[in-house]
């Protein structure tokens, strides 16, 4: 396994690999790797000749006052997990290598990047799309792997990849959870024992919503939002949003009637930690 920091060096390696006909799979991450990331890496390992994991805490996707500085960084643990999983390259650029002085170019996905997390974290998806676009140009993957845990992110990435004709297939992978249902996240490391025990309310509320939809078959989106809200409100320190949306367009919807696939997404704070989770409900 090679660890490479310089974009130009990686790009030359990628060109050689492509020239020799190797299929490259990329798993973009911010490090502090856990079993959620591992599931993406394992899938990439199965489907490609060469697996690249990028580890980059991307300053452009954090707003002032967010956790950029204190975001967990565990490089040694990350490398040993990657080695165990048979990763070929870790790409770990430094911020100034991706964003030199006088950096002016961005990828901005309108509309779907401006709702939900895009509304509470203005500019977040511009930062995400820009860095992922840069990674695509540097690593030149055939396929790139993303978790459904960050559902809106996966939609934003699919959209700009298609809109801007990046020759990359976007593969989405299921949410990996703790035994009690809490979605794995690098940010779970911030939670106190008390916050951790309250955080499970998100998953429980999503399960309850899913059962209600299965049982009733035709319900208003508002009634689902209310059920979720009632289940979380006494446990979360603040609810950021509870949204019911079309799973592919992220359009807001009024009724859940089985006619299309929908996503129910929640963002809430436990202490200072903002957690997100979601479930997909298939249409018929
Ligand atoms: P991050 O390091 O948080 O930027 O995440 C890197 C990738 O791992 C993203 O595509 C995430 O959606 C994915 N990921 C993070 N947590 C999970 C999880 N619990 N299950 C599946 N994928 C995940």
PDB file of C-alpha atoms and ligand atoms in Angstrom:
ATOM      1  CA  UNK A   1       0.000   0.000   0.000  1.00  0.00           C
ATOM      2  CA  UNK A   2       1.379   3.397  -0.981  1.00  0.00           C
ATOM      3  CA  UNK A   3       0.534   6.667   0.732  1.00  0.00           C
ATOM      4  CA  UNK A   4       0.675   9.664  -1.599  1.00  0.00           C
ATOM      5  CA  UNK A   5       0.070  13.324  -0.772  1.00  0.00           C
ATOM      6  CA  UNK A   6       0.868  15.264  -3.944  1.00  0.00           C
ATOM      7  CA  UNK A   7      -1.978  15.573  -6.491  1.00  0.00           C
ATOM      8  CA  UNK A   8       0.381  15.763  -9.519  1.00  0.00           C
ATOM      9  CA  UNK A   9       2.173  12.578  -8.452  1.00  0.00           C
ATOM     10  CA  UNK A  10      -1.111  10.760  -7.947  1.00  0.00           C
ATOM     11  CA  UNK A  11      -2.434  11.951 -11.287  1.00  0.00           C
ATOM     12  CA  UNK A  12       0.619  10.506 -13.066  1.00  0.00           C
ATOM     13  CA  UNK A  13       0.142   7.181 -11.281  1.00  0.00           C
ATOM     14  CA  UNK A  14      -3.534   7.209 -12.286  1.00  0.00           C
ATOM     15  CA  UNK A  15      -2.641   7.896 -15.936  1.00  0.00           C
ATOM     16  CA  UNK A  16      -0.251   4.914 -15.966  1.00  0.00           C
ATOM     17  CA  UNK A  17      -2.838   2.661 -14.331  1.00  0.00           C
ATOM     18  CA  UNK A  18      -5.459   3.664 -16.882  1.00  0.00           C
ATOM     19  CA  UNK A  19      -3.011   3.175 -19.734  1.00  0.00           C
ATOM     20  CA  UNK A  20      -2.413  -0.377 -18.561  1.00  0.00           C
ATOM     21  CA  UNK A  21      -6.173  -0.982 -18.498  1.00  0.00           C
ATOM     22  CA  UNK A  22      -6.671  -1.194 -14.716  1.00  0.00           C
ATOM     23  CA  UNK A  23     -10.107  -0.427 -13.247  1.00  0.00           C
ATOM     24  CA  UNK A  24      -9.758   2.101 -10.436  1.00  0.00           C
ATOM     25  CA  UNK A  25     -12.219   2.316  -7.525  1.00  0.00           C
ATOM     26  CA  UNK A  26     -12.166   5.425  -5.318  1.00  0.00           C
ATOM     27  CA  UNK A  27     -13.563   5.744  -1.792  1.00  0.00           C
ATOM     28  CA  UNK A  28     -13.497   9.408  -0.730  1.00  0.00           C
ATOM     29  CA  UNK A  29     -13.420   9.919   3.056  1.00  0.00           C
ATOM     30  CA  UNK A  30     -12.495  12.419   5.724  1.00  0.00           C
ATOM     31  CA  UNK A  31     -10.680   9.735   7.735  1.00  0.00           C
ATOM     32  CA  UNK A  32     -11.377   8.574  11.312  1.00  0.00           C
ATOM     33  CA  UNK A  33     -12.375   5.411   9.488  1.00  0.00           C
ATOM     34  CA  UNK A  34     -14.969   3.038  10.919  1.00  0.00           C
ATOM     35  CA  UNK A  35     -16.947   0.030   9.691  1.00  0.00           C
ATOM     36  CA  UNK A  36     -19.176   2.290   7.550  1.00  0.00           C
ATOM     37  CA  UNK A  37     -16.117   3.336   5.539  1.00  0.00           C
ATOM     38  CA  UNK A  38     -14.863  -0.272   5.607  1.00  0.00           C
ATOM     39  CA  UNK A  39     -18.060  -1.455   3.893  1.00  0.00           C
ATOM     40  CA  UNK A  40     -17.392   0.952   0.997  1.00  0.00           C
ATOM     41  CA  UNK A  41     -13.758  -0.160   0.756  1.00  0.00           C
ATOM     42  CA  UNK A  42     -14.744  -3.856   0.745  1.00  0.00           C
ATOM     43  CA  UNK A  43     -17.229  -3.244  -2.069  1.00  0.00           C
ATOM     44  CA  UNK A  44     -14.598  -1.296  -4.033  1.00  0.00           C
ATOM     45  CA  UNK A  45     -12.089  -4.117  -3.451  1.00  0.00           C
ATOM     46  CA  UNK A  46     -14.515  -6.627  -5.002  1.00  0.00           C
ATOM     47  CA  UNK A  47     -15.235  -4.532  -8.095  1.00  0.00           C
ATOM     48  CA  UNK A  48     -11.877  -3.011  -9.120  1.00  0.00           C
ATOM     49  CA  UNK A  49      -8.239  -3.858  -9.865  1.00  0.00           C
ATOM     50  CA  UNK A  50      -6.970  -0.900  -7.875  1.00  0.00           C
ATOM     51  CA  UNK A  51      -8.583   0.581  -4.748  1.00  0.00           C
ATOM     52  CA  UNK A  52      -7.815   4.146  -3.711  1.00  0.00           C
ATOM     53  CA  UNK A  53      -9.004   5.646  -0.412  1.00  0.00           C
ATOM     54  CA  UNK A  54      -8.707   9.405  -0.152  1.00  0.00           C
ATOM     55  CA  UNK A  55      -8.468  10.905   3.318  1.00  0.00           C
ATOM     56  CA  UNK A  56      -8.996  14.647   3.411  1.00  0.00           C
ATOM     57  CA  UNK A  57     -10.792  16.766   5.983  1.00  0.00           C
ATOM     58  CA  UNK A  58     -12.071  19.265   3.450  1.00  0.00           C
ATOM     59  CA  UNK A  59     -12.055  22.790   4.906  1.00  0.00           C
ATOM     60  CA  UNK A  60     -14.299  24.024   2.086  1.00  0.00           C
ATOM     61  CA  UNK A  61     -17.301  21.996   3.280  1.00  0.00           C
ATOM     62  CA  UNK A  62     -17.229  23.341   6.849  1.00  0.00           C
ATOM     63  CA  UNK A  63     -18.792  26.660   7.805  1.00  0.00           C
ATOM     64  CA  UNK A  64     -17.222  29.032  10.329  1.00  0.00           C
ATOM     65  CA  UNK A  65     -18.098  27.767  13.817  1.00  0.00           C
ATOM     66  CA  UNK A  66     -18.388  24.138  12.665  1.00  0.00           C
ATOM     67  CA  UNK A  67     -16.028  21.373  13.746  1.00  0.00           C
ATOM     68  CA  UNK A  68     -13.259  21.557  11.098  1.00  0.00           C
ATOM     69  CA  UNK A  69     -10.462  21.979  13.638  1.00  0.00           C
ATOM     70  CA  UNK A  70     -11.631  19.381  16.106  1.00  0.00           C
ATOM     71  CA  UNK A  71     -12.801  16.833  13.502  1.00  0.00           C
ATOM     72  CA  UNK A  72     -11.210  13.503  14.590  1.00  0.00           C
ATOM     73  CA  UNK A  73      -7.949  12.672  12.822  1.00  0.00           C
ATOM     74  CA  UNK A  74      -6.570   9.140  13.297  1.00  0.00           C
ATOM     75  CA  UNK A  75      -4.018   8.621  10.497  1.00  0.00           C
ATOM     76  CA  UNK A  76      -2.217   5.579  11.959  1.00  0.00           C
ATOM     77  CA  UNK A  77      -5.415   3.682  12.692  1.00  0.00           C
ATOM     78  CA  UNK A  78      -6.770   4.607   9.240  1.00  0.00           C
ATOM     79  CA  UNK A  79      -3.657   3.288   7.452  1.00  0.00           C
ATOM     80  CA  UNK A  80      -3.715  -0.006   9.301  1.00  0.00           C
ATOM     81  CA  UNK A  81      -7.425  -0.543   8.528  1.00  0.00           C
ATOM     82  CA  UNK A  82      -6.790   0.281   4.852  1.00  0.00           C
ATOM     83  CA  UNK A  83      -3.831  -2.116   4.760  1.00  0.00           C
ATOM     84  CA  UNK A  84      -5.976  -4.870   6.327  1.00  0.00           C
ATOM     85  CA  UNK A  85      -8.678  -4.308   3.699  1.00  0.00           C
ATOM     86  CA  UNK A  86      -6.248  -4.592   0.794  1.00  0.00           C
ATOM     87  CA  UNK A  87      -6.249  -0.928  -0.268  1.00  0.00           C
ATOM     88  CA  UNK A  88      -3.593  -0.130  -2.914  1.00  0.00           C
ATOM     89  CA  UNK A  89      -3.241   3.624  -2.396  1.00  0.00           C
ATOM     90  CA  UNK A  90      -4.177   6.164   0.242  1.00  0.00           C
ATOM     91  CA  UNK A  91      -4.333   9.679  -1.170  1.00  0.00           C
ATOM     92  CA  UNK A  92      -3.840  12.255   1.602  1.00  0.00           C
ATOM     93  CA  UNK A  93      -3.405  15.723   0.122  1.00  0.00           C
ATOM     94  CA  UNK A  94      -2.771  18.736   2.346  1.00  0.00           C
ATOM     95  CA  UNK A  95      -5.343  21.575   2.136  1.00  0.00           C
ATOM     96  CA  UNK A  96      -2.873  23.929   0.415  1.00  0.00           C
ATOM     97  CA  UNK A  97      -2.248  21.295  -2.269  1.00  0.00           C
ATOM     98  CA  UNK A  98      -5.911  21.215  -3.266  1.00  0.00           C
ATOM     99  CA  UNK A  99      -6.632  24.871  -2.588  1.00  0.00           C
ATOM    100  CA  UNK A 100      -3.540  26.929  -3.329  1.00  0.00           C
ATOM    101  CA  UNK A 101      -3.601  30.700  -2.880  1.00  0.00           C
ATOM    102  CA  UNK A 102      -5.839  32.306  -5.524  1.00  0.00           C
ATOM    103  CA  UNK A 103      -8.197  29.354  -5.838  1.00  0.00           C
ATOM    104  CA  UNK A 104     -11.359  30.482  -7.668  1.00  0.00           C
ATOM    105  CA  UNK A 105     -13.180  27.466  -9.154  1.00  0.00           C
ATOM    106  CA  UNK A 106     -16.132  25.604  -7.683  1.00  0.00           C
ATOM    107  CA  UNK A 107     -18.822  23.058  -8.490  1.00  0.00           C
ATOM    108  CA  UNK A 108     -22.212  24.291  -7.347  1.00  0.00           C
ATOM    109  CA  UNK A 109     -25.253  22.019  -7.577  1.00  0.00           C
ATOM    110  CA  UNK A 110     -28.278  24.301  -7.488  1.00  0.00           C
ATOM    111  CA  UNK A 111     -31.657  23.431  -5.939  1.00  0.00           C
ATOM    112  CA  UNK A 112     -30.901  19.944  -4.568  1.00  0.00           C
ATOM    113  CA  UNK A 113     -27.768  21.286  -2.906  1.00  0.00           C
ATOM    114  CA  UNK A 114     -29.698  24.130  -1.284  1.00  0.00           C
ATOM    115  CA  UNK A 115     -32.345  22.263   0.731  1.00  0.00           C
ATOM    116  CA  UNK A 116     -32.087  20.121   3.891  1.00  0.00           C
ATOM    117  CA  UNK A 117     -28.402  20.055   4.954  1.00  0.00           C
ATOM    118  CA  UNK A 118     -27.672  22.671   2.269  1.00  0.00           C
ATOM    119  CA  UNK A 119     -30.061  25.055   3.994  1.00  0.00           C
ATOM    120  CA  UNK A 120     -28.607  24.603   7.493  1.00  0.00           C
ATOM    121  CA  UNK A 121     -25.033  24.472   6.197  1.00  0.00           C
ATOM    122  CA  UNK A 122     -24.867  27.038   3.361  1.00  0.00           C
ATOM    123  CA  UNK A 123     -22.045  26.277   0.936  1.00  0.00           C
ATOM    124  CA  UNK A 124     -21.547  22.790   2.383  1.00  0.00           C
ATOM    125  CA  UNK A 125     -22.412  20.926  -0.819  1.00  0.00           C
ATOM    126  CA  UNK A 126     -20.453  23.383  -2.944  1.00  0.00           C
ATOM    127  CA  UNK A 127     -17.443  22.341  -0.861  1.00  0.00           C
ATOM    128  CA  UNK A 128     -18.310  18.646  -1.136  1.00  0.00           C
ATOM    129  CA  UNK A 129     -18.962  18.716  -4.907  1.00  0.00           C
ATOM    130  CA  UNK A 130     -15.823  20.762  -5.586  1.00  0.00           C
ATOM    131  CA  UNK A 131     -13.526  18.439  -3.672  1.00  0.00           C
ATOM    132  CA  UNK A 132     -15.111  15.285  -5.095  1.00  0.00           C
ATOM    133  CA  UNK A 133     -14.808  16.723  -8.630  1.00  0.00           C
ATOM    134  CA  UNK A 134     -11.134  17.454  -7.966  1.00  0.00           C
ATOM    135  CA  UNK A 135     -10.611  13.930  -6.607  1.00  0.00           C
ATOM    136  CA  UNK A 136     -12.230  12.488  -9.747  1.00  0.00           C
ATOM    137  CA  UNK A 137      -9.789  14.448 -11.935  1.00  0.00           C
ATOM    138  CA  UNK A 138      -6.764  13.454  -9.846  1.00  0.00           C
ATOM    139  CA  UNK A 139      -7.568   9.779  -9.165  1.00  0.00           C
ATOM    140  CA  UNK A 140      -9.464   9.121 -12.448  1.00  0.00           C
ATOM    141  CA  UNK A 141     -11.657   6.376 -10.974  1.00  0.00           C
ATOM    142  CA  UNK A 142     -13.969   4.189 -13.029  1.00  0.00           C
ATOM    143  CA  UNK A 143     -16.228   3.850 -10.000  1.00  0.00           C
ATOM    144  CA  UNK A 144     -16.547   5.857  -6.793  1.00  0.00           C
ATOM    145  CA  UNK A 145     -18.271   4.664  -3.628  1.00  0.00           C
ATOM    146  CA  UNK A 146     -20.537   6.656  -1.310  1.00  0.00           C
ATOM    147  CA  UNK A 147     -22.639   5.731   1.721  1.00  0.00           C
ATOM    148  CA  UNK A 148     -26.396   6.268   1.850  1.00  0.00           C
ATOM    149  CA  UNK A 149     -25.809   7.584   5.380  1.00  0.00           C
ATOM    150  CA  UNK A 150     -25.159  10.967   3.710  1.00  0.00           C
ATOM    151  CA  UNK A 151     -28.148  10.575   1.439  1.00  0.00           C
ATOM    152  CA  UNK A 152     -28.365  14.116   0.084  1.00  0.00           C
ATOM    153  CA  UNK A 153     -24.624  14.072  -0.590  1.00  0.00           C
ATOM    154  CA  UNK A 154     -25.031  10.964  -2.754  1.00  0.00           C
ATOM    155  CA  UNK A 155     -27.796  12.680  -4.769  1.00  0.00           C
ATOM    156  CA  UNK A 156     -25.704  15.841  -5.201  1.00  0.00           C
ATOM    157  CA  UNK A 157     -22.700  13.813  -6.358  1.00  0.00           C
ATOM    158  CA  UNK A 158     -24.734  11.738  -8.816  1.00  0.00           C
ATOM    159  CA  UNK A 159     -26.206  14.943 -10.221  1.00  0.00           C
ATOM    160  CA  UNK A 160     -22.993  16.860 -10.879  1.00  0.00           C
ATOM    161  CA  UNK A 161     -21.296  13.722 -12.216  1.00  0.00           C
ATOM    162  CA  UNK A 162     -24.094  13.397 -14.751  1.00  0.00           C
ATOM    163  CA  UNK A 163     -24.492  17.135 -15.454  1.00  0.00           C
ATOM    164  CA  UNK A 164     -20.762  17.702 -15.971  1.00  0.00           C
ATOM    165  CA  UNK A 165     -20.115  14.412 -17.811  1.00  0.00           C
ATOM    166  CA  UNK A 166     -17.574  12.977 -15.399  1.00  0.00           C
ATOM    167  CA  UNK A 167     -16.816   9.444 -16.665  1.00  0.00           C
ATOM    168  CA  UNK A 168     -17.326   7.919 -13.215  1.00  0.00           C
ATOM    169  CA  UNK A 169     -19.969   5.442 -12.066  1.00  0.00           C
ATOM    170  CA  UNK A 170     -21.342   6.413  -8.658  1.00  0.00           C
ATOM    171  CA  UNK A 171     -22.011   3.385  -6.451  1.00  0.00           C
ATOM    172  CA  UNK A 172     -24.088   3.873  -3.290  1.00  0.00           C
ATOM    173  CA  UNK A 173     -23.808   1.519  -0.314  1.00  0.00           C
ATOM    174  CA  UNK A 174     -26.198   0.796   2.601  1.00  0.00           C
ATOM    175  CA  UNK A 175     -25.963   2.497   5.998  1.00  0.00           C
ATOM    176  CA  UNK A 176     -23.892   0.527   8.519  1.00  0.00           C
ATOM    177  CA  UNK A 177     -25.288   0.784  12.046  1.00  0.00           C
ATOM    178  CA  UNK A 178     -24.333  -0.033  15.626  1.00  0.00           C
ATOM    179  CA  UNK A 179     -26.172  -3.012  17.181  1.00  0.00           C
ATOM    180  CA  UNK A 180     -28.826  -0.681  18.612  1.00  0.00           C
ATOM    181  CA  UNK A 181     -29.361   1.041  15.257  1.00  0.00           C
ATOM    182  CA  UNK A 182     -27.323   4.255  15.603  1.00  0.00           C
ATOM    183  CA  UNK A 183     -25.725   4.987  12.210  1.00  0.00           C
ATOM    184  CA  UNK A 184     -21.927   4.800  12.423  1.00  0.00           C
ATOM    185  CA  UNK A 185     -20.322   8.210  12.047  1.00  0.00           C
ATOM    186  CA  UNK A 186     -16.910   9.692  12.819  1.00  0.00           C
ATOM    187  CA  UNK A 187     -18.819  12.351  14.776  1.00  0.00           C
ATOM    188  CA  UNK A 188     -20.236   9.734  17.194  1.00  0.00           C
ATOM    189  CA  UNK A 189     -16.833   9.999  18.904  1.00  0.00           C
ATOM    190  CA  UNK A 190     -17.913  13.437  20.211  1.00  0.00           C
ATOM    191  CA  UNK A 191     -20.948  12.058  22.090  1.00  0.00           C
ATOM    192  CA  UNK A 192     -20.954  11.726  25.882  1.00  0.00           C
ATOM    193  CA  UNK A 193     -22.520   8.529  27.278  1.00  0.00           C
ATOM    194  CA  UNK A 194     -25.725  10.445  27.964  1.00  0.00           C
ATOM    195  CA  UNK A 195     -25.851  11.985  24.470  1.00  0.00           C
ATOM    196  CA  UNK A 196     -25.073   8.592  22.935  1.00  0.00           C
ATOM    197  CA  UNK A 197     -28.032   7.007  24.689  1.00  0.00           C
ATOM    198  CA  UNK A 198     -30.363   9.821  23.604  1.00  0.00           C
ATOM    199  CA  UNK A 199     -29.074   9.749  19.990  1.00  0.00           C
ATOM    200  CA  UNK A 200     -30.712   6.392  19.356  1.00  0.00           C
ATOM    201  CA  UNK A 201     -34.067   8.215  19.297  1.00  0.00           C
ATOM    202  CA  UNK A 202     -33.381   9.196  15.656  1.00  0.00           C
ATOM    203  CA  UNK A 203     -33.178   5.605  14.444  1.00  0.00           C
ATOM    204  CA  UNK A 204     -36.147   4.558  16.584  1.00  0.00           C
ATOM    205  CA  UNK A 205     -38.291   7.354  15.174  1.00  0.00           C
ATOM    206  CA  UNK A 206     -37.362   6.447  11.590  1.00  0.00           C
ATOM    207  CA  UNK A 207     -38.267   2.808  12.247  1.00  0.00           C
ATOM    208  CA  UNK A 208     -41.586   3.854  13.719  1.00  0.00           C
ATOM    209  CA  UNK A 209     -42.286   6.017  10.662  1.00  0.00           C
ATOM    210  CA  UNK A 210     -41.436   3.125   8.370  1.00  0.00           C
ATOM    211  CA  UNK A 211     -43.803   0.776  10.213  1.00  0.00           C
ATOM    212  CA  UNK A 212     -46.573   3.346  10.160  1.00  0.00           C
ATOM    213  CA  UNK A 213     -46.212   3.772   6.387  1.00  0.00           C
ATOM    214  CA  UNK A 214     -46.146   0.002   5.871  1.00  0.00           C
ATOM    215  CA  UNK A 215     -49.311  -0.407   7.925  1.00  0.00           C
ATOM    216  CA  UNK A 216     -51.332   2.550   6.635  1.00  0.00           C
ATOM    217  CA  UNK A 217     -50.036   2.652   3.039  1.00  0.00           C
ATOM    218  CA  UNK A 218     -51.338   6.185   2.397  1.00  0.00           C
ATOM    219  CA  UNK A 219     -50.388   8.934   4.870  1.00  0.00           C
ATOM    220  CA  UNK A 220     -49.614  12.631   4.773  1.00  0.00           C
ATOM    221  CA  UNK A 221     -45.945  13.567   4.949  1.00  0.00           C
ATOM    222  CA  UNK A 222     -46.861  15.975   7.755  1.00  0.00           C
ATOM    223  CA  UNK A 223     -48.238  13.175   9.932  1.00  0.00           C
ATOM    224  CA  UNK A 224     -44.950  11.289   9.531  1.00  0.00           C
ATOM    225  CA  UNK A 225     -42.960  14.405  10.407  1.00  0.00           C
ATOM    226  CA  UNK A 226     -45.117  14.831  13.534  1.00  0.00           C
ATOM    227  CA  UNK A 227     -44.604  11.222  14.640  1.00  0.00           C
ATOM    228  CA  UNK A 228     -40.846  11.568  14.268  1.00  0.00           C
ATOM    229  CA  UNK A 229     -40.806  14.928  16.000  1.00  0.00           C
ATOM    230  CA  UNK A 230     -42.751  13.583  18.983  1.00  0.00           C
ATOM    231  CA  UNK A 231     -40.289  10.703  19.323  1.00  0.00           C
ATOM    232  CA  UNK A 232     -37.157  12.850  19.171  1.00  0.00           C
ATOM    233  CA  UNK A 233     -38.124  16.102  20.822  1.00  0.00           C
ATOM    234  CA  UNK A 234     -37.517  15.007  24.406  1.00  0.00           C
ATOM    235  CA  UNK A 235     -34.176  13.406  23.596  1.00  0.00           C
ATOM    236  CA  UNK A 236     -32.475  15.782  21.148  1.00  0.00           C
ATOM    237  CA  UNK A 237     -31.074  19.119  22.274  1.00  0.00           C
ATOM    238  CA  UNK A 238     -32.253  20.646  19.005  1.00  0.00           C
ATOM    239  CA  UNK A 239     -33.977  19.328  15.897  1.00  0.00           C
ATOM    240  CA  UNK A 240     -32.482  20.826  12.746  1.00  0.00           C
ATOM    241  CA  UNK A 241     -34.912  19.281  10.254  1.00  0.00           C
ATOM    242  CA  UNK A 242     -37.246  16.377   9.605  1.00  0.00           C
ATOM    243  CA  UNK A 243     -37.967  16.066   5.892  1.00  0.00           C
ATOM    244  CA  UNK A 244     -39.948  13.769   3.618  1.00  0.00           C
ATOM    245  CA  UNK A 245     -38.773  14.049   0.024  1.00  0.00           C
ATOM    246  CA  UNK A 246     -38.737  12.326  -3.335  1.00  0.00           C
ATOM    247  CA  UNK A 247     -35.670  10.068  -3.226  1.00  0.00           C
ATOM    248  CA  UNK A 248     -34.280  11.035  -6.623  1.00  0.00           C
ATOM    249  CA  UNK A 249     -35.233  14.694  -7.090  1.00  0.00           C
ATOM    250  CA  UNK A 250     -35.368  15.673  -3.386  1.00  0.00           C
ATOM    251  CA  UNK A 251     -38.635  17.498  -4.185  1.00  0.00           C
ATOM    252  CA  UNK A 252     -40.778  18.070  -1.118  1.00  0.00           C
ATOM    253  CA  UNK A 253     -43.814  15.782  -1.072  1.00  0.00           C
ATOM    254  CA  UNK A 254     -47.203  16.017   0.613  1.00  0.00           C
ATOM    255  CA  UNK A 255     -48.481  12.428   0.558  1.00  0.00           C
ATOM    256  CA  UNK A 256     -46.796   9.098   0.934  1.00  0.00           C
ATOM    257  CA  UNK A 257     -48.920   6.772  -1.159  1.00  0.00           C
ATOM    258  CA  UNK A 258     -46.478   4.237  -2.589  1.00  0.00           C
ATOM    259  CA  UNK A 259     -46.344   5.944  -5.984  1.00  0.00           C
ATOM    260  CA  UNK A 260     -42.644   6.782  -5.720  1.00  0.00           C
ATOM    261  CA  UNK A 261     -39.526   6.106  -3.732  1.00  0.00           C
ATOM    262  CA  UNK A 262     -39.089   8.560  -0.884  1.00  0.00           C
ATOM    263  CA  UNK A 263     -36.435   9.448   1.649  1.00  0.00           C
ATOM    264  CA  UNK A 264     -37.206  10.460   5.218  1.00  0.00           C
ATOM    265  CA  UNK A 265     -34.254  12.387   6.609  1.00  0.00           C
ATOM    266  CA  UNK A 266     -33.495  13.774  10.052  1.00  0.00           C
ATOM    267  CA  UNK A 267     -30.782  16.091  11.370  1.00  0.00           C
ATOM    268  CA  UNK A 268     -30.611  16.781  15.111  1.00  0.00           C
ATOM    269  CA  UNK A 269     -28.178  17.942  17.743  1.00  0.00           C
ATOM    270  CA  UNK A 270     -27.123  15.947  20.797  1.00  0.00           C
ATOM    271  CA  UNK A 271     -25.061  18.377  22.827  1.00  0.00           C
ATOM    272  CA  UNK A 272     -23.003  20.221  20.213  1.00  0.00           C
ATOM    273  CA  UNK A 273     -22.920  17.226  17.877  1.00  0.00           C
ATOM    274  CA  UNK A 274     -25.095  17.333  14.795  1.00  0.00           C
ATOM    275  CA  UNK A 275     -26.142  13.869  13.627  1.00  0.00           C
ATOM    276  CA  UNK A 276     -27.967  12.904  10.445  1.00  0.00           C
ATOM    277  CA  UNK A 277     -29.801   9.739   9.469  1.00  0.00           C
ATOM    278  CA  UNK A 278     -32.426   8.648   6.962  1.00  0.00           C
ATOM    279  CA  UNK A 279     -34.485   5.786   5.626  1.00  0.00           C
ATOM    280  CA  UNK A 280     -35.638   5.028   2.124  1.00  0.00           C
ATOM    281  CA  UNK A 281     -39.183   3.883   1.490  1.00  0.00           C
ATOM    282  CA  UNK A 282     -39.713   2.165  -1.835  1.00  0.00           C
ATOM    283  CA  UNK A 283     -42.631   2.943  -4.077  1.00  0.00           C
ATOM    284  CA  UNK A 284     -44.638   0.038  -5.487  1.00  0.00           C
TER     285      UNK A 284
HETATM  286  P1  LIG B   1     -16.980  10.813   5.706  1.00  0.00           P
HETATM  287  O1  LIG B   1     -15.613  10.325   6.092  1.00  0.00           O
HETATM  288  O2  LIG B   1     -17.890  11.052   6.852  1.00  0.00           O
HETATM  289  O3  LIG B   1     -16.915  11.963   4.727  1.00  0.00           O
HETATM  290  O4  LIG B   1     -17.645   9.615   4.902  1.00  0.00           O
HETATM  291  C1  LIG B   1     -17.022   9.048   3.790  1.00  0.00           C
HETATM  292  C2  LIG B   1     -17.985   8.121   3.105  1.00  0.00           C
HETATM  293  O5  LIG B   1     -18.362   7.080   4.014  1.00  0.00           O
HETATM  294  C3  LIG B   1     -19.276   8.814   2.670  1.00  0.00           C
HETATM  295  O6  LIG B   1     -19.665   8.333   1.395  1.00  0.00           O
HETATM  296  C4  LIG B   1     -20.251   8.408   3.735  1.00  0.00           C
HETATM  297  O7  LIG B   1     -21.590   8.397   3.294  1.00  0.00           O
HETATM  298  C5  LIG B   1     -19.776   7.001   4.053  1.00  0.00           C
HETATM  299  N1  LIG B   1     -20.242   6.591   5.377  1.00  0.00           N
HETATM  300  C6  LIG B   1     -20.056   7.242   6.552  1.00  0.00           C
HETATM  301  N2  LIG B   1     -20.719   6.603   7.562  1.00  0.00           N
HETATM  302  C7  LIG B   1     -21.335   5.543   6.985  1.00  0.00           C
HETATM  303  C8  LIG B   1     -22.177   4.500   7.478  1.00  0.00           C
HETATM  304  N3  LIG B   1     -22.533   4.427   8.774  1.00  0.00           N
HETATM  305  N4  LIG B   1     -22.638   3.575   6.615  1.00  0.00           N
HETATM  306  C9  LIG B   1     -22.302   3.642   5.291  1.00  0.00           C
HETATM  307  N5  LIG B   1     -21.517   4.602   4.761  1.00  0.00           N
HETATM  308  C10 LIG B   1     -21.037   5.532   5.593  1.00  0.00           C
END
